[in-house]
XYZ file of C-alpha atoms in Angstrom:
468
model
C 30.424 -12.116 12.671
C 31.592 -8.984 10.710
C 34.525 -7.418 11.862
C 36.727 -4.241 10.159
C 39.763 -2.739 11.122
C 39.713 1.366 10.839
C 42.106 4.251 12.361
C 41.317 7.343 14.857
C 41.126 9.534 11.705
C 38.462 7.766 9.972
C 36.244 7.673 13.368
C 36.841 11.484 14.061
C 36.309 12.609 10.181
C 32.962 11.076 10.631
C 31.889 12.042 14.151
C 30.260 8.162 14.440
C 31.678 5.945 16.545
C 28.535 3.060 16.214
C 29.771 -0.209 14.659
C 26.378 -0.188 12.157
C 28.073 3.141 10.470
C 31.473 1.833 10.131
C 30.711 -1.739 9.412
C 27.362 -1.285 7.415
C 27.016 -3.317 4.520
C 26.966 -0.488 1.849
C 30.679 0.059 2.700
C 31.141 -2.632 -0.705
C 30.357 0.093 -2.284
C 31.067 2.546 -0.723
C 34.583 3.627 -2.471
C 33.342 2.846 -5.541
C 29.923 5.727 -4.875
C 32.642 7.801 -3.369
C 35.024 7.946 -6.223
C 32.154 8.007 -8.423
C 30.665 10.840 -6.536
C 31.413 14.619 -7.024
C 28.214 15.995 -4.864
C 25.939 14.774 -1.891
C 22.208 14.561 -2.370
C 21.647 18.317 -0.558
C 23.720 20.272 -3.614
C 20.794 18.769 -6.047
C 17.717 20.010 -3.534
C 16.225 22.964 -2.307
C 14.615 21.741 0.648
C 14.981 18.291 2.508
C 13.041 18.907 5.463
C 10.001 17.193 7.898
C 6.873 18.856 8.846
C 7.707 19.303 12.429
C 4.799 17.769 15.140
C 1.561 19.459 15.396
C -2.260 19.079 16.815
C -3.428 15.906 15.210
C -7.101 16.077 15.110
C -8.995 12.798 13.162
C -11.579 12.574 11.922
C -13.973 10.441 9.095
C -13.209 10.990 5.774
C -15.819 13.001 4.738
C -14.612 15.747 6.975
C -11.018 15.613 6.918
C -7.938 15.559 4.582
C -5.568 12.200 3.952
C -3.103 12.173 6.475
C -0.103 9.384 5.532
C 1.827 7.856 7.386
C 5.301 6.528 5.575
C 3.714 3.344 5.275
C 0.426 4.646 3.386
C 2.474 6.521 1.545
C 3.964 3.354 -0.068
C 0.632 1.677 -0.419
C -1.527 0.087 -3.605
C -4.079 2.530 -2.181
C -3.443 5.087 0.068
C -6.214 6.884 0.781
C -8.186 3.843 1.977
C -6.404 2.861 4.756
C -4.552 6.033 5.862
C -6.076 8.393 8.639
C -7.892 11.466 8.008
C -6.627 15.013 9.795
C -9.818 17.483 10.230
C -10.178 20.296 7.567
C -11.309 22.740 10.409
C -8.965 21.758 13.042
C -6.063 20.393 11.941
C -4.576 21.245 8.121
C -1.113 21.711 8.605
C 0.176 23.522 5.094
C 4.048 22.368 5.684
C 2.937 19.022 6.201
C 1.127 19.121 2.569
C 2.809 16.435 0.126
C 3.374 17.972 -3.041
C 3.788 16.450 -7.277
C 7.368 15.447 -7.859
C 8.291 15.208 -3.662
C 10.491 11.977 -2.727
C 9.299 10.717 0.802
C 11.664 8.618 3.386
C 11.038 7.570 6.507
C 12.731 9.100 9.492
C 11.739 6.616 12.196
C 11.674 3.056 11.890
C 10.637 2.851 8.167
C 14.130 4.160 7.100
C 14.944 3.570 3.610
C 11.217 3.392 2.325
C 11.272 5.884 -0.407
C 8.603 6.948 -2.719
C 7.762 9.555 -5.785
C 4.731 11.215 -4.880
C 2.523 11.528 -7.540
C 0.960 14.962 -8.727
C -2.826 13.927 -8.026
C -2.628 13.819 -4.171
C -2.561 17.251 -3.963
C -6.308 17.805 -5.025
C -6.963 15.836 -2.367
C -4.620 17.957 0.172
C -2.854 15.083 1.006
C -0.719 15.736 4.477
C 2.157 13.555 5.686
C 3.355 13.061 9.059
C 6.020 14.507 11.110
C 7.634 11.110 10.444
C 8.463 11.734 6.642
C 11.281 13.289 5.271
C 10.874 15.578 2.265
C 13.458 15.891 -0.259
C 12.265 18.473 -3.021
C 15.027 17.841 -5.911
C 15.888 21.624 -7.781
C 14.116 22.005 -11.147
C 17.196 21.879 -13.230
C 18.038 18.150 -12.028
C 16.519 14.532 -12.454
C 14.072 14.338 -9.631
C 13.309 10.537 -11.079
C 16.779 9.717 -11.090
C 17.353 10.671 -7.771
C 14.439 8.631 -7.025
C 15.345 5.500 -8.678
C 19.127 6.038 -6.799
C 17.415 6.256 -3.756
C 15.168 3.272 -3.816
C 17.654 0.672 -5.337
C 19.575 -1.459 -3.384
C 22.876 0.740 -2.768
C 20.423 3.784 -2.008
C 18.774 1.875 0.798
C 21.646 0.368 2.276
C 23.197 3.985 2.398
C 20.287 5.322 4.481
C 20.429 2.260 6.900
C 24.508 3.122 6.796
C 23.846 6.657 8.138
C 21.291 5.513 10.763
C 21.174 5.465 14.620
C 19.542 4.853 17.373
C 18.673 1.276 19.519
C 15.219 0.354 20.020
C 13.837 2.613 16.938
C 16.215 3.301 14.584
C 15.992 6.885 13.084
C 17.923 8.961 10.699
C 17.606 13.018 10.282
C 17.066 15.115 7.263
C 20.663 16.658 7.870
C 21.734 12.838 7.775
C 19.774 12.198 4.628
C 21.223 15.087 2.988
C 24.600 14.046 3.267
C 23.988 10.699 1.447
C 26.698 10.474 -1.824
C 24.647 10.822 -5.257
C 26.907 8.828 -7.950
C 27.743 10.800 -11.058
C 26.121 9.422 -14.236
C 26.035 10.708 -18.011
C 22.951 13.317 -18.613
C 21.562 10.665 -21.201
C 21.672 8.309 -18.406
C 19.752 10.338 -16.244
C 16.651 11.446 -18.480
C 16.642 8.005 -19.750
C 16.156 6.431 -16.195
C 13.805 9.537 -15.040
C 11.625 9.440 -18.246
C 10.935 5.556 -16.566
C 10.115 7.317 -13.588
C 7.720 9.993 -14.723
C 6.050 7.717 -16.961
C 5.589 5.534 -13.731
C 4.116 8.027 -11.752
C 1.993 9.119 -14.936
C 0.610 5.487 -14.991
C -0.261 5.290 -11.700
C -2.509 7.967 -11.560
C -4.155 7.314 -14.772
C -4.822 3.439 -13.013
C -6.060 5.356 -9.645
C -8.562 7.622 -11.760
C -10.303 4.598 -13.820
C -10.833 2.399 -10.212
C -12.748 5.576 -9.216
C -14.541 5.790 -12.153
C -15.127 2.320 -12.290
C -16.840 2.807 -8.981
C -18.604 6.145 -9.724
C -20.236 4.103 -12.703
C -21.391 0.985 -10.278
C -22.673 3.809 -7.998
C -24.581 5.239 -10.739
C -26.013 2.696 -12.155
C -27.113 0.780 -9.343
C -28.535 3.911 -8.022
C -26.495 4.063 -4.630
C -25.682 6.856 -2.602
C -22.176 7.439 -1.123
C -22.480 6.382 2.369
C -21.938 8.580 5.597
C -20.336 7.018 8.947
C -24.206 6.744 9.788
C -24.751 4.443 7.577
C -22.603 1.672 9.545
C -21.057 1.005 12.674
C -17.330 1.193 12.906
C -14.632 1.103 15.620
C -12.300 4.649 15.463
C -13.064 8.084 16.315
C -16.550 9.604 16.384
C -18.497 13.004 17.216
C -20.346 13.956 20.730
C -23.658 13.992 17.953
C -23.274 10.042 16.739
C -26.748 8.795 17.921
C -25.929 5.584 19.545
C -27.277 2.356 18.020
C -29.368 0.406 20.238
C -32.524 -1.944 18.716
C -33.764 -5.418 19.026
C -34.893 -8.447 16.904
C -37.111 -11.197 17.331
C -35.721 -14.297 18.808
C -36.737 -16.152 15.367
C -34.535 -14.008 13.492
C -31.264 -14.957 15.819
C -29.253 -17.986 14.551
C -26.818 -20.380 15.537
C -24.259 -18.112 13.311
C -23.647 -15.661 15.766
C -25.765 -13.366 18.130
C -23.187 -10.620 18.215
C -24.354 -7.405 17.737
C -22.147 -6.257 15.479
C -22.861 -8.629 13.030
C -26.562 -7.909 13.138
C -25.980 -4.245 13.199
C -29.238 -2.207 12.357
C -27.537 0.328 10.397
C -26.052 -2.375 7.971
C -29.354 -3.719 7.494
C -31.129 -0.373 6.727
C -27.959 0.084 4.325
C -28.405 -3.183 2.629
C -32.476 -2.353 2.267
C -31.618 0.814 0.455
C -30.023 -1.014 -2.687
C -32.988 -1.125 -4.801
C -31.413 -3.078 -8.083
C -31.670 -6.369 -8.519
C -28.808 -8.342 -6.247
C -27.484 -11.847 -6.111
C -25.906 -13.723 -2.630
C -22.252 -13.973 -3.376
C -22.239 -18.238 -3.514
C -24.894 -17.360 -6.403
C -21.668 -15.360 -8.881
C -18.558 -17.816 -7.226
C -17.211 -20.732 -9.368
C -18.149 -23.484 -7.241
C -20.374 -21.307 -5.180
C -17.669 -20.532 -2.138
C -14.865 -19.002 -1.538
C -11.380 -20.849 -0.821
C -7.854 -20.116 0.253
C -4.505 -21.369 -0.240
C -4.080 -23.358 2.858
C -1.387 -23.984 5.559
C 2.259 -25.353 4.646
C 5.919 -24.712 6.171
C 7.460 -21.347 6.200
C 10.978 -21.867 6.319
C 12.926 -18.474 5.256
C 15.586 -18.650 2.483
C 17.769 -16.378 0.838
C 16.233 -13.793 -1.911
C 16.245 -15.610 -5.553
C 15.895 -19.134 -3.815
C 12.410 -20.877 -2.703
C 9.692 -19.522 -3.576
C 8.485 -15.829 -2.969
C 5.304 -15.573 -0.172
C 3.181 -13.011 0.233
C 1.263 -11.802 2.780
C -1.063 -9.621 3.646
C 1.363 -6.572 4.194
C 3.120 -6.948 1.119
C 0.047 -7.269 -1.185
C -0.867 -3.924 -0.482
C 2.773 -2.155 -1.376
C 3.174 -0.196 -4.713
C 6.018 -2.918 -5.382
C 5.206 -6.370 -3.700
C 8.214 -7.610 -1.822
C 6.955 -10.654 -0.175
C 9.499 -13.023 1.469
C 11.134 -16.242 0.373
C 10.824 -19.289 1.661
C 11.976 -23.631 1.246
C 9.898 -25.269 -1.376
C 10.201 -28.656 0.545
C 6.242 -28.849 1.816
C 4.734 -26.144 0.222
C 1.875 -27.249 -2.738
C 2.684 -25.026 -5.855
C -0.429 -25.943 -7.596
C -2.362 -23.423 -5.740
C -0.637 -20.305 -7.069
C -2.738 -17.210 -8.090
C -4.102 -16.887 -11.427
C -5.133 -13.572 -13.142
C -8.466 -12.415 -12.301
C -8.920 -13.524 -8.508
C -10.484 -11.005 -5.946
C -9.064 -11.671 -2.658
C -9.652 -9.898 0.926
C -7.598 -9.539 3.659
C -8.781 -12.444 5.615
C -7.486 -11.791 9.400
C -6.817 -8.142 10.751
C -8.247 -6.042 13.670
C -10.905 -3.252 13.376
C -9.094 -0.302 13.342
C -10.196 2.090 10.481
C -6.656 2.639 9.076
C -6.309 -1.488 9.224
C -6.102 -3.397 5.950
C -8.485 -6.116 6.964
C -12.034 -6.879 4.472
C -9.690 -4.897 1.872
C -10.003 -6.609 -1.903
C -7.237 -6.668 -3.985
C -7.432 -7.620 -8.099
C -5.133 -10.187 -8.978
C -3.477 -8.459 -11.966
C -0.397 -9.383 -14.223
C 2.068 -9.046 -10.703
C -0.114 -11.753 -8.771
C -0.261 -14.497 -11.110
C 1.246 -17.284 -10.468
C 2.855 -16.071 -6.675
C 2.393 -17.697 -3.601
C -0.150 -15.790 -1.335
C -0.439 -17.197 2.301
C -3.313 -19.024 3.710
C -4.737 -15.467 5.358
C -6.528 -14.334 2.304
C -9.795 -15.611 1.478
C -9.697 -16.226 -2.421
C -12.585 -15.875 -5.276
C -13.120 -16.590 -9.037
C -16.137 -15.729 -10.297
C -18.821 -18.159 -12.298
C -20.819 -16.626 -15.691
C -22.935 -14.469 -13.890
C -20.128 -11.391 -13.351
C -17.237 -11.023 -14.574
C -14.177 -10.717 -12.067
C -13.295 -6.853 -12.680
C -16.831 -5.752 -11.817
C -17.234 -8.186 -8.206
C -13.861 -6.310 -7.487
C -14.966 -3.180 -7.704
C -18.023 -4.112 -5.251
C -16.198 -5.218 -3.117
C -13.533 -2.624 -3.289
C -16.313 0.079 -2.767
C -17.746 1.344 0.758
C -20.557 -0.411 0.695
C -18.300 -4.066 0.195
C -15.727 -3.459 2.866
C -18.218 -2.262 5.174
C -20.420 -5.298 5.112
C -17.507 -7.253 4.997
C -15.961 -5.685 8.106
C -19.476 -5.770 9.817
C -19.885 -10.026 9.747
C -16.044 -10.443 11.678
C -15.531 -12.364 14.865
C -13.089 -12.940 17.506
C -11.567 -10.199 19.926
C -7.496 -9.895 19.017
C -7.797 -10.805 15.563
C -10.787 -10.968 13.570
C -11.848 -12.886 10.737
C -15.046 -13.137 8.353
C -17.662 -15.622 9.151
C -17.266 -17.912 6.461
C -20.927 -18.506 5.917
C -22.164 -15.067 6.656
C -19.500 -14.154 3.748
C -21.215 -15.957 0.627
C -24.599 -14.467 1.673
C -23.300 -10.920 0.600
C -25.551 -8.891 -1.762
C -23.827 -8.174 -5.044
C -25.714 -5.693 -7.514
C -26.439 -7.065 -10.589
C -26.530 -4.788 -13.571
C -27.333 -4.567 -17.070
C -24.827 -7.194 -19.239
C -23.229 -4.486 -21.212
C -22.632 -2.246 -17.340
C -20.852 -4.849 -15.739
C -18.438 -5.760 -18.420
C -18.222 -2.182 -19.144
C -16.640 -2.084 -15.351
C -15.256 -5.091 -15.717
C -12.903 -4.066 -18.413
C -12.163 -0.649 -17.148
C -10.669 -2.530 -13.573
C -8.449 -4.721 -15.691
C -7.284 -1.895 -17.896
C -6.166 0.542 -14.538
C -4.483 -2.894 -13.121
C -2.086 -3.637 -16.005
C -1.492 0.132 -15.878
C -0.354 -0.305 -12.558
C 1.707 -3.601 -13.685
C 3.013 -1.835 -16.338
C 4.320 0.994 -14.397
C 6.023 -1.070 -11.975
C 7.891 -2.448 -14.936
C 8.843 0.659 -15.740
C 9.760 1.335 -12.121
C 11.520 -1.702 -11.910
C 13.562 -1.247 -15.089
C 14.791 2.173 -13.956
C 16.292 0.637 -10.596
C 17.688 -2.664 -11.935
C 19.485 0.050 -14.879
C 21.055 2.251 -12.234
C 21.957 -1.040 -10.109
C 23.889 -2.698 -12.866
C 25.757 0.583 -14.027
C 27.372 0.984 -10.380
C 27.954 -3.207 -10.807
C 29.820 -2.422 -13.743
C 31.963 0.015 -11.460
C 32.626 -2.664 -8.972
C 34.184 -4.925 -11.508
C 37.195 -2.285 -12.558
């Protein structure tokens, strides 16, 4: 139990009276921020500020404009996962999220901070009501402020100034008031430059995976696909036609009879690929798929164990996974560099992360993914970058997602899985592909080194305080 001893003056200076404010665990540091500390984080903004709550109208992507959540915000990839506000009906220009903006959540994700990057805003990205802004003045270190605000003291000060019970929340007045520790200009560029080149890798890794796609598209000679050319559980128009055919008894299997799974949109989509195509067992090493497997999850401190991650985590920017006891868990299994895996288990909701792929770049190898993903390395026939961008495309998570079963959670029929059509292209195509996925994956690795770097040197200057 955590106990501290404070006078009347201390509780009225601060207008709190909640034992999480005065006994929060950033108070180690807090006299040393303090007295380090000549200005809150509102004297080096212009705004810090949410949208405010207004008509939320979704829609399919094709007709709308990302909408985040402060979740999305934080993810690998956005824009696949997040909602989608109509252009018509419901653009919202204060909730636009703009180059150079740091994002925090206001209710329950409090302390989950992120730079947006300049190239949502061709995309007229929109956040929710549940996002704070904080738009740093010109003449200071926006990436600094960033990197502050994301390490370890930073988060610990937001959870410091936050209240509530059942959901947590903190306010943008709240936010504003947080202490920014004074630190030599040199110091500051040095750590922003990290930042900005960050950010600047990230978007140079999120415009070669759509190029990579465009060029499978292209040569393959597939169209984009339209919400007509699948069936899908989320929100849909009063014009949808509604699907209803039959098959002939022969044609129904032991596999399933659902009629999802035998969906006659997916099979009109599938007939309109007119390159040559292999079954998925035909380009796997071993010809199936495989996963890690069950074993003990017993949590541990940070730095102990062994990290796991799950399907939440894989997804993040910066994957945080959990740590857990070695005793019982086989470490021969661990990811190696080039693996596509998919979100294994998940429901059908369209902002869900379930049938997404993920490349296992220079972060993955050699972690500890848990037994929910279903794993691939590719035999001689493709190369690994180019079955990840298949699968990564429309057409790959939407015949993944249209072979699931079960009601709560689903999960891909395992057999229905390795009879997948994969294009097969020219040779020189798919390596072509192959290498450009690779490339825009240790971009991202290599800006969450720099990312990384920039925390862990603002982090161990305010250690250095600690110790005088």
């Amino acid at each position: 139990m955590k106990y501290r001893q404070l006078n009347s003056k201390e509780i009225l200076k601060s207008k709190r009276f909640d034992g999480s404010y005065h006994n929060a665990d950033v108070n180690i540091f807090d006299s040393v921020i303090t007295s380090h500390s000549s200005q809150a984080l509102s004297y080096y903004c212009s705004e810090i500020f949410t949208s405010g709550r207004n008509k939320r109208v979704y829609t399919k992507a094709e007709f709308g404009d990302p909408f985040l959540s402060n979740s999305d915000a934080s993810s690998l990839n956005p824009f696949n996962a997040c909602k989608y506000s109509s252009k018509k009906y419901g653009y919202d220009e204060s909730a636009l999220l703009k180059g150079g903006m740091i994002l925090t959540g206001r209710v329950g994700a409090i302390g989950q901070t992120v730079f947006v990057p300049k190239y949502w805003e061709k995309y007229r990205t929109q956040g929710s009501d549940n996002i704070i802004r904080i738009v740093v003045k010109p003449q200071f270190k926006k990436g600094f402020i960033y990197a502050y605000l994301v390490s370890k003291i930073g988060n610990l000060s937001f959870w410091k100034h936050a209240t509530g019970g059942v959901q947590p929340f903190i306010t943008d007045k709240m936010v504003g008031q947080l202490p920014i520790p004074d630190f030599s200009e040199s110091f500051q560029q040095e750590v922003d430059n990290l930042v900005q080149e960050a950010t600047r890798l990230r978007e140079e890794a999120a415009d070669m995976l759509t190029k990579a796609e465009l060029l499978l598209k292209t040569e393959a000679n597939l169209r984009e696909l339209t919400s007509e050319d699948y069936d899908y559980f989320g929100p849909r128009n009063a014009e949808r036609k509604v699907s209803c055919f039959s098959i002939k008894r022969k044609d129904i299997t032991t596999t399933t009879i659902n009629a999802f799974n035998l969906s006659e949109r997916i099979r009109k989509t599938k007939d309109s690929i007119v390159c040559k195509t292999k079954s998925l067992r035909e380009v796997l090493l071993g010809g199936d798929t495989f996963s890690t497997g069950s074993f003990p999850r017993v949590e541990v401190k940070e730095g102990f164990g062994v990290m796991l991650i799950n399907q939440k985590d894989i997804f993040d920017n910066i994957v945080k996974g959990k740590y857990i006891s070695k005793r019982g868990v086989k470490t021969d299994n661990l990811v190696e560099y080039g693996e596509v895996l998919i979100a294994g288990v998940g429901t059908l909701g369209e902002s869900e992360t379930f049938c997404r792929a993920i490349f296992a770049n220079e972060d993955l190898v050699g972690q500890l993914v848990s037994g929910e993903f279903i794993r691939m390395k590719t035999n001689d026939e493709i190369p690994s970058g180019y079955l990840y961008a298949w699968l990564a495309s429309d057409y790959g998570f939407r015949f993944l997602r249209n072979i699931q079963a079960g009601t709560k959670l689903c999960r891909p029929i395992p057999k229905l899985v390795l009879e997948l059509p994969v294009p097969i292209l020219g040779k020189e195509t798919m390596l072509k592909i192959d290498s450009i996925v690779k490339e825009a994956h240790t971009k991202r690795y290599e800006a969450n080194n720099c990312e990384h770097k920039a925390i862990r040197m603002v982090e161990q200057e305010i250690e250095k305080w600690t110790k005088h």
